[in-house]
Amino acid sequence: MRLLFTGRAVRASRKFLFSPIPSRRCNRRNSTDAAAPEDPSTNLDSLARRFRQGYTAKLLRTIDLSPEGTEGITTEDDPFNASSHKKPDRNHTFSGEEDSTVVISECSHRTDSTSNLSPSILKLLNRRLYDRPNHPIYITRKLIESVFPQPTFQHYIASNPVVSTVANFDVLGFPEDHPGRSRADTYYVNKNRVLRTHTSAYQHSTFKAMRNPESAFGYTICADVFRRDSIDRSHFPVFHQMEGARLWRLPKTNAQGMQISHYQGVQRRLDIMRRNLGELGLPLGEVEDPDPNFDATTNLLQHEHYHEEVRVVVAHLKRSLETLVARIFDAAKQAGIASGHLDRSVAQEPLQVRWVEASFPFTSPSYELEVHWQGEWLELLGCGVVQQRLLHSAGVGDRMGWAWGLGVERLAMILFGIPDIRLFWSEDPRFLDQFKTGHITRFEPFSKYPACYKDVAFWTSPTSNDHDKETETETNTNPGAAAPAGGNATKASPTTSTGTAFHENDIMEIVRDVAGSLAEDVRRVDEFVHPATGRTSLCYRINYRSLERTLTNEETNWLHQEVARRLVKDLGVELR
Ligand code: FA5
Ligand code: MG
């Protein structure tokens, strides 16, 4: 029942075909030599295209990242190559010939029964917003990089979105049944390849590159990441993450160059860490922190570490990130005052920030940072002390240090006052022309077009009880919540998911395929079990709204009917 990358999906995507150019970096198989012609039989698609004039996804060109394959980490998992810093010079394409092949960033990938790429997600590949001067994502990246400056930190971007499941999950210590591995949450190219769900997929490669004694002590890396997720103003299936890490080497000699023992090395490293901590700015005034000295029992000390060194690393990590948050909020306040949106007295109110204990398979202890923004707590990032086994496997076991991963859109929304995550993908000059590299200015909404709410109600399955059970279990666990990097293992791994079950994210995917960014919000508004038949009824409310124009009744009716048709066809539901 799942939407596989079938001939239908390929046809629906043909308008995005480009002529492929032979790749230098991966073995291309089954790629086309010319753009496939438009298929006249896909009249639904052309109708959809007319209705999606406001949908701005456009493919830009990209270049692949580099080689080096060991221990299951593949050539595509390594962001270290001069080419990753160049402008893209190759087109991105699908193979139109074979239903079983997809070409992403010049690499041809065989699809299989695990594949769940959809046309709507493929349209959003390789937009490279993080590398587009004057774009708010680019401006935010640059601001973040400035808080983690060279030469201590080296800055990277990673353009090829395909990584191995080894790099995205295994190397990082994700258990087999971790929810992040589920096909309901992650876009699989095939059983061994995914669209990266987080920038932590590059931890192994970036740490490995740090074996070079000339390398920097730390890095940041920025990329677009992909998650099958709910639809609302702060969630989009593609968003940007930035990851940062800072390692401290264990000194083998003293200041005079004499050999020292391991314990003396630990002491000397501790002195260096303390000095580096002192070099950071003052911490934020008002930070809620339940674990200021790293002694809460839930956050585990790794057995290779001494308590005091972890305390100092954690303090360095938290202070670095608090500095970043202070910088973002200061800039946002100045922009708010300058535009008249923010009263000076309101701007004086203290920023509310809190640390929350967290859990990631690749850090311990782990934390998340939240800020109080527009009346609620908003999670900005996850972080922690890097698991020593990861550093060992990358050949830098003599170091220890921290890592963090943040959502760039979350910071950019605060920085510029951008209210809806879809806006970042807009090509509308009324949006794009408001931003200029080097300037933080308050976003001026150009207009608010009317919302159109429509409900669709259905029985989840006419026949299968198992189907109902699995749907209920999965959606009730935590509907729409992505958990690609932490949390409890509650969902099946890709290989154990059944052919008939569907997840709430499958509904989101259909809405995205049909309406693209014309769907502002999708939420479940009703659910009940029929007392006599035991069948489950669900009702979803879809808010159709363009950010750029008023939708006509004809359009929204068509979009909604098409969503309903696809629910029946792809998920086997019975409309009520
Ligand atoms: C991670 O992805 C971890 N890799 C972060 C990390 C890195 C932890 C290194 C430790 C060490 P998480 O799934 O919480 O964690 O995502 C990180 C951040 O991405 C979130 O805090 C949030 O700011 C942002 N984010 C997550 N999901 C979305 C989404 N759907 N839309 C926009 N931003 C999101
Ligand atoms: Mg999180």
PDB file of C-alpha atoms in Angstrom, residues 42-219:
ATOM      1  CA  THR A  42      -0.531  12.196 -17.202  1.00  0.00           C
ATOM      2  CA  ASN A  43      -3.257  14.774 -17.588  1.00  0.00           C
ATOM      3  CA  LEU A  44      -3.908  14.747 -13.847  1.00  0.00           C
ATOM      4  CA  ASP A  45      -0.367  15.904 -13.395  1.00  0.00           C
ATOM      5  CA  SER A  46      -0.716  18.715 -15.860  1.00  0.00           C
ATOM      6  CA  LEU A  47      -3.928  19.787 -14.129  1.00  0.00           C
ATOM      7  CA  ALA A  48      -2.110  19.689 -10.829  1.00  0.00           C
ATOM      8  CA  ARG A  49       0.683  21.710 -12.369  1.00  0.00           C
ATOM      9  CA  ARG A  50      -1.722  24.443 -13.403  1.00  0.00           C
ATOM     10  CA  PHE A  51      -3.115  24.546  -9.904  1.00  0.00           C
ATOM     11  CA  ARG A  52       0.300  24.644  -8.371  1.00  0.00           C
ATOM     12  CA  GLN A  53       1.482  27.845  -9.901  1.00  0.00           C
ATOM     13  CA  GLY A  54       2.183  29.018  -6.393  1.00  0.00           C
ATOM     14  CA  TYR A  55       4.304  25.976  -5.665  1.00  0.00           C
ATOM     15  CA  THR A  56       7.804  27.183  -6.113  1.00  0.00           C
ATOM     16  CA  ALA A  57       9.975  24.081  -5.870  1.00  0.00           C
ATOM     17  CA  LYS A  58      12.560  24.128  -8.611  1.00  0.00           C
ATOM     18  CA  LEU A  59      15.572  21.925  -9.028  1.00  0.00           C
ATOM     19  CA  LEU A  60      18.944  23.533  -8.991  1.00  0.00           C
ATOM     20  CA  ARG A  61      22.097  21.820 -10.045  1.00  0.00           C
ATOM     21  CA  THR A  62      24.354  20.071  -7.656  1.00  0.00           C
ATOM     22  CA  ILE A  63      27.657  18.339  -7.458  1.00  0.00           C
ATOM     23  CA  ASP A  64      28.377  15.177  -5.576  1.00  0.00           C
ATOM     24  CA  LEU A  65      30.563  14.707  -2.600  1.00  0.00           C
ATOM     25  CA  SER A  66      33.576  12.624  -2.396  1.00  0.00           C
ATOM     26  CA  PRO A  67      34.954   9.100  -2.180  1.00  0.00           C
ATOM     27  CA  GLU A  68      36.470   6.946   0.518  1.00  0.00           C
ATOM     28  CA  GLY A  69      34.680   3.814   1.535  1.00  0.00           C
ATOM     29  CA  THR A  70      35.485   1.726   4.564  1.00  0.00           C
ATOM     30  CA  GLU A  71      33.555  -0.247   7.125  1.00  0.00           C
ATOM     31  CA  GLY A  72      30.208   0.258   5.477  1.00  0.00           C
ATOM     32  CA  ILE A  73      30.624   4.022   5.166  1.00  0.00           C
ATOM     33  CA  THR A  74      30.184   4.621   1.476  1.00  0.00           C
ATOM     34  CA  THR A  75      31.628   7.063  -0.991  1.00  0.00           C
ATOM     35  CA  GLU A  76      28.606   9.282  -0.549  1.00  0.00           C
ATOM     36  CA  ASP A  77      28.972   9.623   3.205  1.00  0.00           C
ATOM     37  CA  ASP A  78      32.090  11.721   3.144  1.00  0.00           C
ATOM     38  CA  PRO A  79      31.611  15.470   2.863  1.00  0.00           C
ATOM     39  CA  PHE A  80      35.329  16.111   2.534  1.00  0.00           C
ATOM     40  CA  ASN A  81      36.230  17.007  -0.912  1.00  0.00           C
ATOM     41  CA  ALA A  82      37.140  20.239  -2.566  1.00  0.00           C
ATOM     42  CA  SER A  83      34.115  19.796  -4.800  1.00  0.00           C
ATOM     43  CA  SER A  84      31.739  20.159  -1.882  1.00  0.00           C
ATOM     44  CA  HIS A  85      32.709  23.812  -1.668  1.00  0.00           C
ATOM     45  CA  LYS A  86      32.345  24.567  -5.348  1.00  0.00           C
ATOM     46  CA  LYS A  87      29.249  25.818  -7.034  1.00  0.00           C
ATOM     47  CA  PRO A  88      27.197  23.004  -8.530  1.00  0.00           C
ATOM     48  CA  ASP A  89      27.921  22.373 -12.156  1.00  0.00           C
ATOM     49  CA  ARG A  90      25.804  19.355 -12.964  1.00  0.00           C
ATOM     50  CA  ASN A  91      22.137  18.787 -13.414  1.00  0.00           C
ATOM     51  CA  HIS A  92      20.077  16.580 -11.210  1.00  0.00           C
ATOM     52  CA  THR A  93      17.905  14.019 -12.895  1.00  0.00           C
ATOM     53  CA  PHE A  94      15.697  11.006 -12.552  1.00  0.00           C
ATOM     54  CA  SER A  95      16.022   8.075 -14.807  1.00  0.00           C
ATOM     55  CA  GLY A  96      12.886   8.033 -16.882  1.00  0.00           C
ATOM     56  CA  GLU A  97      13.652   4.634 -18.399  1.00  0.00           C
ATOM     57  CA  GLU A  98      13.616   2.316 -15.473  1.00  0.00           C
ATOM     58  CA  ASP A  99      11.063   2.280 -12.721  1.00  0.00           C
ATOM     59  CA  SER A 100      13.756   0.786 -10.530  1.00  0.00           C
ATOM     60  CA  THR A 101      16.282   3.582 -10.766  1.00  0.00           C
ATOM     61  CA  VAL A 102      16.496   7.064  -9.369  1.00  0.00           C
ATOM     62  CA  VAL A 103      19.315   9.492 -10.073  1.00  0.00           C
ATOM     63  CA  ILE A 104      20.140  11.974  -7.332  1.00  0.00           C
ATOM     64  CA  SER A 105      23.119  14.300  -7.479  1.00  0.00           C
ATOM     65  CA  GLU A 106      24.475  12.454 -10.505  1.00  0.00           C
ATOM     66  CA  CYS A 107      24.426   9.088  -8.772  1.00  0.00           C
ATOM     67  CA  SER A 108      22.169   6.364  -9.993  1.00  0.00           C
ATOM     68  CA  HIS A 109      20.464   4.364  -7.254  1.00  0.00           C
ATOM     69  CA  ARG A 110      18.501   1.159  -7.600  1.00  0.00           C
ATOM     70  CA  THR A 111      15.200   1.360  -5.820  1.00  0.00           C
ATOM     71  CA  ASP A 112      13.634  -1.637  -4.094  1.00  0.00           C
ATOM     72  CA  SER A 113      10.643  -2.506  -1.952  1.00  0.00           C
ATOM     73  CA  THR A 114      11.971  -0.279   0.841  1.00  0.00           C
ATOM     74  CA  SER A 115      11.963   2.852  -1.356  1.00  0.00           C
ATOM     75  CA  ASN A 116       9.430   5.474  -0.330  1.00  0.00           C
ATOM     76  CA  LEU A 117      10.609   8.557  -2.212  1.00  0.00           C
ATOM     77  CA  SER A 118       7.732  10.619  -3.493  1.00  0.00           C
ATOM     78  CA  PRO A 119       7.547  13.177  -6.304  1.00  0.00           C
ATOM     79  CA  SER A 120       6.917  15.972  -3.818  1.00  0.00           C
ATOM     80  CA  ILE A 121      10.157  15.303  -1.972  1.00  0.00           C
ATOM     81  CA  LEU A 122      12.218  14.780  -5.102  1.00  0.00           C
ATOM     82  CA  LYS A 123      11.203  18.225  -6.333  1.00  0.00           C
ATOM     83  CA  LEU A 124      12.795  19.741  -3.271  1.00  0.00           C
ATOM     84  CA  LEU A 125      16.227  18.193  -3.713  1.00  0.00           C
ATOM     85  CA  ASN A 126      19.267  20.321  -4.356  1.00  0.00           C
ATOM     86  CA  ARG A 127      17.767  23.739  -3.789  1.00  0.00           C
ATOM     87  CA  ARG A 128      20.953  24.648  -1.853  1.00  0.00           C
ATOM     88  CA  LEU A 129      19.311  27.477   0.064  1.00  0.00           C
ATOM     89  CA  TYR A 130      22.224  27.374   2.521  1.00  0.00           C
ATOM     90  CA  ASP A 131      24.548  28.412  -0.300  1.00  0.00           C
ATOM     91  CA  ARG A 132      22.419  31.136  -1.856  1.00  0.00           C
ATOM     92  CA  PRO A 133      23.585  34.641  -0.902  1.00  0.00           C
ATOM     93  CA  ASN A 134      20.828  36.930   0.426  1.00  0.00           C
ATOM     94  CA  HIS A 135      18.636  33.976   1.378  1.00  0.00           C
ATOM     95  CA  PRO A 136      17.641  33.912   5.083  1.00  0.00           C
ATOM     96  CA  ILE A 137      18.942  30.339   5.448  1.00  0.00           C
ATOM     97  CA  TYR A 138      22.315  31.433   4.063  1.00  0.00           C
ATOM     98  CA  ILE A 139      22.417  34.536   6.280  1.00  0.00           C
ATOM     99  CA  THR A 140      21.578  32.436   9.342  1.00  0.00           C
ATOM    100  CA  ARG A 141      24.259  29.873   8.467  1.00  0.00           C
ATOM    101  CA  LYS A 142      26.835  32.638   8.189  1.00  0.00           C
ATOM    102  CA  LEU A 143      25.800  34.103  11.531  1.00  0.00           C
ATOM    103  CA  ILE A 144      26.098  30.682  13.208  1.00  0.00           C
ATOM    104  CA  GLU A 145      29.512  30.122  11.631  1.00  0.00           C
ATOM    105  CA  SER A 146      30.673  33.482  12.957  1.00  0.00           C
ATOM    106  CA  VAL A 147      30.019  32.285  16.516  1.00  0.00           C
ATOM    107  CA  PHE A 148      32.243  29.252  15.846  1.00  0.00           C
ATOM    108  CA  PRO A 149      35.074  30.995  14.014  1.00  0.00           C
ATOM    109  CA  GLN A 150      38.060  29.761  12.067  1.00  0.00           C
ATOM    110  CA  PRO A 151      40.755  28.632  12.621  1.00  0.00           C
ATOM    111  CA  THR A 152      39.349  26.660  15.574  1.00  0.00           C
ATOM    112  CA  PHE A 153      36.404  25.562  13.435  1.00  0.00           C
ATOM    113  CA  GLN A 154      36.353  24.508   9.808  1.00  0.00           C
ATOM    114  CA  HIS A 155      33.055  25.137   7.978  1.00  0.00           C
ATOM    115  CA  TYR A 156      31.493  22.664   5.547  1.00  0.00           C
ATOM    116  CA  ILE A 157      28.382  22.163   3.495  1.00  0.00           C
ATOM    117  CA  ALA A 158      27.257  18.792   2.145  1.00  0.00           C
ATOM    118  CA  SER A 159      25.312  18.811  -1.085  1.00  0.00           C
ATOM    119  CA  ASN A 160      24.565  15.183  -1.958  1.00  0.00           C
ATOM    120  CA  PRO A 161      21.568  14.273   0.232  1.00  0.00           C
ATOM    121  CA  VAL A 162      21.942  10.495  -0.115  1.00  0.00           C
ATOM    122  CA  VAL A 163      23.798   8.706   2.674  1.00  0.00           C
ATOM    123  CA  SER A 164      24.076   5.081   3.700  1.00  0.00           C
ATOM    124  CA  THR A 165      21.958   3.691   6.511  1.00  0.00           C
ATOM    125  CA  VAL A 166      25.303   2.836   8.117  1.00  0.00           C
ATOM    126  CA  ALA A 167      26.299   6.508   8.315  1.00  0.00           C
ATOM    127  CA  ASN A 168      22.835   7.803   9.191  1.00  0.00           C
ATOM    128  CA  PHE A 169      22.047   5.166  11.841  1.00  0.00           C
ATOM    129  CA  ASP A 170      24.416   2.234  12.466  1.00  0.00           C
ATOM    130  CA  VAL A 171      27.704   4.015  13.124  1.00  0.00           C
ATOM    131  CA  LEU A 172      25.893   6.406  15.454  1.00  0.00           C
ATOM    132  CA  GLY A 173      24.554   3.538  17.545  1.00  0.00           C
ATOM    133  CA  PHE A 174      20.862   3.609  16.595  1.00  0.00           C
ATOM    134  CA  PRO A 175      19.324   0.308  17.703  1.00  0.00           C
ATOM    135  CA  GLU A 176      17.664  -1.839  15.024  1.00  0.00           C
ATOM    136  CA  ASP A 177      14.176  -0.959  16.257  1.00  0.00           C
ATOM    137  CA  HIS A 178      14.754   2.783  16.704  1.00  0.00           C
ATOM    138  CA  PRO A 179      11.753   4.785  15.409  1.00  0.00           C
ATOM    139  CA  GLY A 180      14.045   6.968  13.319  1.00  0.00           C
ATOM    140  CA  ARG A 181      14.687   3.988  11.045  1.00  0.00           C
ATOM    141  CA  SER A 182      11.008   3.545  10.265  1.00  0.00           C
ATOM    142  CA  ARG A 183       9.833   4.059   6.689  1.00  0.00           C
ATOM    143  CA  ALA A 184       7.088   6.141   8.245  1.00  0.00           C
ATOM    144  CA  ASP A 185       9.685   8.703   9.358  1.00  0.00           C
ATOM    145  CA  THR A 186      12.550   8.376   6.880  1.00  0.00           C
ATOM    146  CA  TYR A 187      12.814   8.587   3.100  1.00  0.00           C
ATOM    147  CA  TYR A 188      14.499   5.437   1.839  1.00  0.00           C
ATOM    148  CA  VAL A 189      16.173   5.422  -1.568  1.00  0.00           C
ATOM    149  CA  ASN A 190      16.610   1.685  -1.134  1.00  0.00           C
ATOM    150  CA  LYS A 191      17.272  -0.575   1.821  1.00  0.00           C
ATOM    151  CA  ASN A 192      20.864   0.644   2.158  1.00  0.00           C
ATOM    152  CA  ARG A 193      20.433   4.337   1.335  1.00  0.00           C
ATOM    153  CA  VAL A 194      18.342   7.154   2.769  1.00  0.00           C
ATOM    154  CA  LEU A 195      17.920  10.870   2.291  1.00  0.00           C
ATOM    155  CA  ARG A 196      19.879  12.001   5.362  1.00  0.00           C
ATOM    156  CA  THR A 197      17.604  12.632   8.316  1.00  0.00           C
ATOM    157  CA  HIS A 198      20.208  14.687  10.174  1.00  0.00           C
ATOM    158  CA  THR A 199      23.666  16.166   9.742  1.00  0.00           C
ATOM    159  CA  SER A 200      24.968  13.713  12.349  1.00  0.00           C
ATOM    160  CA  ALA A 201      25.202  11.314   9.385  1.00  0.00           C
ATOM    161  CA  TYR A 202      28.571  13.004   8.729  1.00  0.00           C
ATOM    162  CA  GLN A 203      30.002  12.581  12.198  1.00  0.00           C
ATOM    163  CA  HIS A 204      32.083   9.533  11.315  1.00  0.00           C
ATOM    164  CA  SER A 205      33.546  11.157   8.175  1.00  0.00           C
ATOM    165  CA  THR A 206      34.232  14.496   9.784  1.00  0.00           C
ATOM    166  CA  PHE A 207      35.876  12.927  12.832  1.00  0.00           C
ATOM    167  CA  LYS A 208      37.899  10.715  10.534  1.00  0.00           C
ATOM    168  CA  ALA A 209      39.151  13.773   8.666  1.00  0.00           C
ATOM    169  CA  MET A 210      40.326  15.166  11.995  1.00  0.00           C
ATOM    170  CA  ARG A 211      42.984  12.432  12.159  1.00  0.00           C
ATOM    171  CA  ASN A 212      45.029  14.820  10.071  1.00  0.00           C
ATOM    172  CA  PRO A 213      47.249  16.637  12.616  1.00  0.00           C
ATOM    173  CA  GLU A 214      46.816  19.846  10.604  1.00  0.00           C
ATOM    174  CA  SER A 215      43.030  19.756  10.870  1.00  0.00           C
ATOM    175  CA  ALA A 216      41.018  22.268  12.896  1.00  0.00           C
ATOM    176  CA  PHE A 217      39.875  21.391  16.424  1.00  0.00           C
ATOM    177  CA  GLY A 218      36.254  21.563  15.386  1.00  0.00           C
ATOM    178  CA  TYR A 219      33.841  21.961  12.510  1.00  0.00           C
TER     179      TYR A 219
END
